[in-house]
Amino acid sequence: QLQLVESGGGLVQPGGSLRLSCAASRGTLDYYAIGWFRQAPGKGREGVGCITGTDGSTYYGESVKGRFTISRDNAKDMVYLQMNSLKPEDTAVYYCTASKLKYSDCQGDFGSWGQGTQVTVSS
């Protein structure tokens, strides 16, 4: 069973940047699509974006498009979420998740989830 761990969250001022990391504490991320989701207090879970387990294509939610970038480093077995031009409304707990199946194009179901990392955007 794949287990994921997020890191890199923290407090940042509006307009600032953060990079979140997603690693596997058990197993490997190879060939799994990795999705990023977030949940703000009192709100439902929102999809941030996804990187495929095939050709590395990426997809983003409308609210973060042009500001956030997902990438993966296969040599380090890591997936990153680079967040630029952060806004207070980006404040949330951010989670990474892996597709249930390898070679996913981000359209299938997700299975393993990390514990989340808090991102707070405030002056």
mmCIF file of C-alpha atoms in Angstrom:
data_model
loop_
_atom_site.group_PDB
_atom_site.id
_atom_site.type_symbol
_atom_site.label_atom_id
_atom_site.label_comp_id
_atom_site.label_asym_id
_atom_site.label_seq_id
_atom_site.Cartn_x
_atom_site.Cartn_y
_atom_site.Cartn_z
ATOM 1 C CA GLN A 1 0.000 0.000 0.000
ATOM 2 C CA LEU A 2 1.441 3.312 -1.118
ATOM 3 C CA GLN A 3 1.779 5.904 1.671
ATOM 4 C CA LEU A 4 2.287 9.586 0.934
ATOM 5 C CA VAL A 5 3.750 12.448 2.924
ATOM 6 C CA GLU A 6 3.395 16.149 2.136
ATOM 7 C CA SER A 7 5.780 18.842 3.324
ATOM 8 C CA GLY A 8 6.596 22.470 2.686
ATOM 9 C CA GLY A 9 3.551 24.222 4.041
ATOM 10 C CA GLY A 10 3.717 27.338 6.167
ATOM 11 C CA LEU A 11 2.795 30.980 6.519
ATOM 12 C CA VAL A 12 3.420 33.287 3.574
ATOM 13 C CA GLN A 13 2.393 36.817 2.699
ATOM 14 C CA PRO A 14 0.041 37.538 -0.187
ATOM 15 C CA GLY A 15 1.970 37.541 -3.433
ATOM 16 C CA GLY A 16 4.557 35.168 -2.049
ATOM 17 C CA SER A 17 5.531 31.652 -3.078
ATOM 18 C CA LEU A 18 5.754 28.211 -1.533
ATOM 19 C CA ARG A 19 6.749 24.827 -2.853
ATOM 20 C CA LEU A 20 5.021 21.760 -1.493
ATOM 21 C CA SER A 21 6.516 18.314 -1.811
ATOM 22 C CA CYS A 22 4.896 14.914 -1.985
ATOM 23 C CA ALA A 23 6.953 11.827 -1.219
ATOM 24 C CA ALA A 24 6.234 8.176 -0.696
ATOM 25 C CA SER A 25 6.967 6.930 2.814
ATOM 26 C CA ARG A 26 6.231 3.446 1.572
ATOM 27 C CA GLY A 27 6.345 2.389 -2.042
ATOM 28 C CA THR A 28 7.275 4.526 -5.002
ATOM 29 C CA LEU A 29 5.473 7.232 -6.932
ATOM 30 C CA ASP A 30 6.675 5.882 -10.278
ATOM 31 C CA TYR A 31 3.936 5.741 -12.928
ATOM 32 C CA TYR A 32 1.168 6.855 -10.573
ATOM 33 C CA ALA A 33 -0.763 9.992 -11.384
ATOM 34 C CA ILE A 34 -0.386 12.383 -8.467
ATOM 35 C CA GLY A 35 -3.140 14.793 -7.644
ATOM 36 C CA TRP A 36 -3.138 17.794 -5.362
ATOM 37 C CA PHE A 37 -6.278 18.794 -3.482
ATOM 38 C CA ARG A 38 -6.964 21.373 -0.822
ATOM 39 C CA GLN A 39 -9.577 21.987 1.819
ATOM 40 C CA ALA A 40 -10.192 25.326 3.453
ATOM 41 C CA PRO A 41 -11.990 25.638 6.798
ATOM 42 C CA GLY A 42 -15.712 25.160 6.359
ATOM 43 C CA LYS A 43 -15.384 24.313 2.678
ATOM 44 C CA GLY A 44 -15.357 21.169 0.631
ATOM 45 C CA ARG A 45 -12.321 19.577 -0.952
ATOM 46 C CA GLU A 46 -11.140 21.292 -4.116
ATOM 47 C CA GLY A 47 -8.998 19.841 -6.850
ATOM 48 C CA VAL A 48 -5.848 21.871 -7.403
ATOM 49 C CA GLY A 49 -4.213 19.883 -10.158
ATOM 50 C CA CYS A 50 -2.739 16.610 -11.292
ATOM 51 C CA ILE A 51 0.279 15.209 -13.093
ATOM 52 C CA THR A 52 -0.149 12.038 -15.105
ATOM 53 C CA GLY A 53 1.677 8.786 -14.548
ATOM 54 C CA THR A 54 2.400 8.452 -18.248
ATOM 55 C CA ASP A 55 3.829 11.455 -20.064
ATOM 56 C CA GLY A 56 3.860 13.972 -17.218
ATOM 57 C CA SER A 57 1.042 16.087 -18.582
ATOM 58 C CA THR A 58 -0.461 18.429 -16.034
ATOM 59 C CA TYR A 59 -3.955 19.714 -15.363
ATOM 60 C CA TYR A 60 -5.016 22.556 -13.098
ATOM 61 C CA GLY A 61 -8.116 23.907 -11.484
ATOM 62 C CA GLU A 62 -9.328 27.244 -12.778
ATOM 63 C CA SER A 63 -8.615 29.048 -9.518
ATOM 64 C CA VAL A 64 -4.891 28.227 -9.653
ATOM 65 C CA LYS A 65 -4.207 28.074 -13.378
ATOM 66 C CA GLY A 66 -1.243 30.264 -14.309
ATOM 67 C CA ARG A 67 -0.056 30.510 -10.700
ATOM 68 C CA PHE A 68 0.591 26.933 -9.630
ATOM 69 C CA THR A 69 2.825 24.361 -11.325
ATOM 70 C CA ILE A 70 3.062 20.627 -10.685
ATOM 71 C CA SER A 71 6.233 18.748 -11.538
ATOM 72 C CA ARG A 72 7.839 15.448 -10.732
ATOM 73 C CA ASP A 73 11.417 14.377 -10.214
ATOM 74 C CA ASN A 74 11.542 10.670 -10.929
ATOM 75 C CA ALA A 75 15.151 10.374 -9.772
ATOM 76 C CA LYS A 76 14.163 11.662 -6.340
ATOM 77 C CA ASP A 77 10.736 10.024 -6.437
ATOM 78 C CA MET A 78 9.106 13.345 -5.574
ATOM 79 C CA VAL A 79 6.238 15.436 -6.872
ATOM 80 C CA TYR A 80 6.144 19.174 -6.288
ATOM 81 C CA LEU A 81 3.489 21.848 -6.221
ATOM 82 C CA GLN A 82 5.037 25.242 -6.881
ATOM 83 C CA MET A 83 2.659 27.974 -5.766
ATOM 84 C CA ASN A 84 3.294 31.555 -6.873
ATOM 85 C CA SER A 85 1.324 34.773 -6.487
ATOM 86 C CA LEU A 86 -0.417 33.333 -3.466
ATOM 87 C CA LYS A 87 -3.686 34.850 -2.319
ATOM 88 C CA PRO A 88 -5.462 34.689 1.049
ATOM 89 C CA GLU A 89 -8.081 32.465 -0.569
ATOM 90 C CA ASP A 90 -5.362 29.863 -1.198
ATOM 91 C CA THR A 91 -5.254 29.240 2.556
ATOM 92 C CA ALA A 92 -6.083 25.588 3.117
ATOM 93 C CA VAL A 93 -4.732 22.186 4.033
ATOM 94 C CA TYR A 94 -3.109 20.746 0.920
ATOM 95 C CA TYR A 95 -3.103 17.020 0.227
ATOM 96 C CA CYS A 96 -1.388 14.881 -2.367
ATOM 97 C CA THR A 97 -2.933 11.662 -3.559
ATOM 98 C CA ALA A 98 -1.944 8.869 -5.902
ATOM 99 C CA SER A 99 -4.045 7.194 -8.542
ATOM 100 C CA LYS A 100 -5.256 3.720 -7.702
ATOM 101 C CA LEU A 101 -3.673 2.361 -10.854
ATOM 102 C CA LYS A 102 -0.335 3.014 -12.503
ATOM 103 C CA TYR A 103 -0.138 4.735 -15.894
ATOM 104 C CA SER A 104 -3.123 6.868 -14.983
ATOM 105 C CA ASP A 105 -3.973 9.966 -17.008
ATOM 106 C CA CYS A 106 -5.534 11.692 -13.973
ATOM 107 C CA GLN A 107 -9.036 10.618 -15.024
ATOM 108 C CA GLY A 108 -9.301 7.574 -12.773
ATOM 109 C CA ASP A 109 -9.867 7.166 -9.055
ATOM 110 C CA PHE A 110 -7.355 8.186 -6.440
ATOM 111 C CA GLY A 111 -6.406 5.884 -3.585
ATOM 112 C CA SER A 112 -3.628 6.742 -1.133
ATOM 113 C CA TRP A 113 -3.677 10.152 0.552
ATOM 114 C CA GLY A 114 -1.146 12.043 2.594
ATOM 115 C CA GLN A 115 -1.898 13.633 5.956
ATOM 116 C CA GLY A 116 -1.911 17.150 4.537
ATOM 117 C CA THR A 117 0.159 20.265 5.050
ATOM 118 C CA GLN A 118 -1.205 23.644 6.114
ATOM 119 C CA VAL A 119 -0.717 26.669 3.876
ATOM 120 C CA THR A 120 -1.689 30.035 5.303
ATOM 121 C CA VAL A 121 -1.565 33.172 3.189
ATOM 122 C CA SER A 122 -1.832 36.245 5.350
ATOM 123 C CA SER A 123 -0.185 39.575 5.973
#
